[in-house]
Every structure is written in C-alpha cells, then in structure tokens.
Coordinates of C-alpha atoms in Angstrom, one line a residue:
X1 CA 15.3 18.9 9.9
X2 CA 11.7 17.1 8.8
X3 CA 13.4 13.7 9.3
X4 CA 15.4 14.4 12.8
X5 CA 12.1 16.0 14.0
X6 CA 10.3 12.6 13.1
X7 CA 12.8 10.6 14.9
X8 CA 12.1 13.1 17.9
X9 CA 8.4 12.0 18.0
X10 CA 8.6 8.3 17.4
X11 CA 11.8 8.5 20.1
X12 CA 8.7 9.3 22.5
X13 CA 9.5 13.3 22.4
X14 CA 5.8 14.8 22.9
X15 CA 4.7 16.7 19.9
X16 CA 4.0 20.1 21.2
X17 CA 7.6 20.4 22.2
X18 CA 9.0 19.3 19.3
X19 CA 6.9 22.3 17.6
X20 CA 7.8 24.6 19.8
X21 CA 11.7 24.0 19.7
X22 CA 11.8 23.7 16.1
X23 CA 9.1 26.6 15.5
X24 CA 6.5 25.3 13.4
X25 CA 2.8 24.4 13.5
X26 CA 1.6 21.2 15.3
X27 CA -0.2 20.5 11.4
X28 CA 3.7 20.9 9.9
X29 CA 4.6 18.6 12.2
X30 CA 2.0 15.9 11.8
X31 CA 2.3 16.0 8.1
X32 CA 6.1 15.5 8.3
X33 CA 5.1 12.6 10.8
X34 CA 3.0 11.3 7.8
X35 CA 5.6 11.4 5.0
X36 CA 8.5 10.0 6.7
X37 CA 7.9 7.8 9.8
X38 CA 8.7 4.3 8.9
X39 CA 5.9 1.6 9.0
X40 CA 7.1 -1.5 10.6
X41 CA 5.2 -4.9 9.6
X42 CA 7.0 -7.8 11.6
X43 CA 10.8 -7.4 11.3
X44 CA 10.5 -5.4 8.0
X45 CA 10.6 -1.3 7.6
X46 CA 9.3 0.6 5.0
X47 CA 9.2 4.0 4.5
X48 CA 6.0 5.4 3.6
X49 CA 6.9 5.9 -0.6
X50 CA 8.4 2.3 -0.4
X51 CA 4.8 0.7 1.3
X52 CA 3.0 2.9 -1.4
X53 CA 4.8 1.2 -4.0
X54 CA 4.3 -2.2 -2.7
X55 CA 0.6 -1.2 -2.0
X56 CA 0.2 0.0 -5.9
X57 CA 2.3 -3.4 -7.3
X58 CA -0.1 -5.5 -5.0
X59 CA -3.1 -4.0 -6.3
X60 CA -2.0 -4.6 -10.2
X61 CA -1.1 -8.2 -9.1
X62 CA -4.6 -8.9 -7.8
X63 CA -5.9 -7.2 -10.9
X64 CA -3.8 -9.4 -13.5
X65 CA -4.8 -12.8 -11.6
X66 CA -8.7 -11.4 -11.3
X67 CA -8.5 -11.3 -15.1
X68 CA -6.7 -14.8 -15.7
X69 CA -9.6 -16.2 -13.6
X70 CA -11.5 -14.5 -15.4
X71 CA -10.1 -15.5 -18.8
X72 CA -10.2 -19.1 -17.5
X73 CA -14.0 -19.0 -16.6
X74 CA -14.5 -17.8 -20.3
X75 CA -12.5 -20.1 -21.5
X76 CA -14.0 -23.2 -19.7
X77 CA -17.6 -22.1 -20.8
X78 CA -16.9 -21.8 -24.4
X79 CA -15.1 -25.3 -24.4
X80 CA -18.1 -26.7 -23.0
X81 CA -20.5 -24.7 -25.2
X82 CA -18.5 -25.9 -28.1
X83 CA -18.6 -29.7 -27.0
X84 CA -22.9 -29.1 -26.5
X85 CA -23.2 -27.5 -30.1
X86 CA -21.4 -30.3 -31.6
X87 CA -23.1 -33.2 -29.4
X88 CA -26.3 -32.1 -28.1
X89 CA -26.8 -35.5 -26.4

C-alpha cells in the first residue's frame, strides 16, 4: 500500500487525494514519499536505502584516501628530515 501510494504521487496524483482515498494523514504520506520514491541521477535509479549506502561507502572512501595523503605528507617530511639530520649542508 506505502509503495503503490508513492507511485500515485510521483505519477502526478495530487497528495491530498491520495490521503484522502487511502485514509491517512498528509505527514504519513510524506514520510512514505521519503522512504521509498526512487532518486534518479542521470539514467541510474536508486532507492533511497541503496543511495544511503552509496552515500556512507563514498564517505569512508574519501576518508581512507584523506589518510594515505595524509600518511604520504608524513612520510615525505620525515624522509627529508632524515636526509637534513644526516647532511646538514
């Protein structure tokens, strides 16, 4: 029922209709909008757990690359800090 009322609202059927016909609050309705309409980026659709899930494994990624830069700064620095403490010149 949440699902086919979604597909009412993104077919265009106004909201308040919807509610009315399936006898629940225009807040019910808006949440069920917000779990399970599908977001569409280009030719790709993803239902809102599945974008979550790409949202939460891009944000890691960002992370584990932030640190290897990170790791390579450090790296760099104490290289050249060694080469200074054992030629000062």
């Amino acid at each position: 029922m949440k699902k086919a009322a979604v597909q009412r609202y993104a077919a265009d059927e106004s909201i308040p209709a919807i509610c009315e016909d399936l006898q629940v609050a225009l807040s019910t309705l808006y949440r069920w909008i917000k779990l399970y309409r599908n977001i569409e980026l280009g030719h790709h659709s993803y239902s809102p757990l599945e974008f979550d899930a790409i949202s939460r494994r891009l944000i890691k990624a960002e992370h584990q690359l932030e640190i290897i830069r990170l790791t390579e700064i450090i790296s760099k620095n104490a290289t050249t800090n060694a080469a200074l403490f054992l030629d000062p010149n």
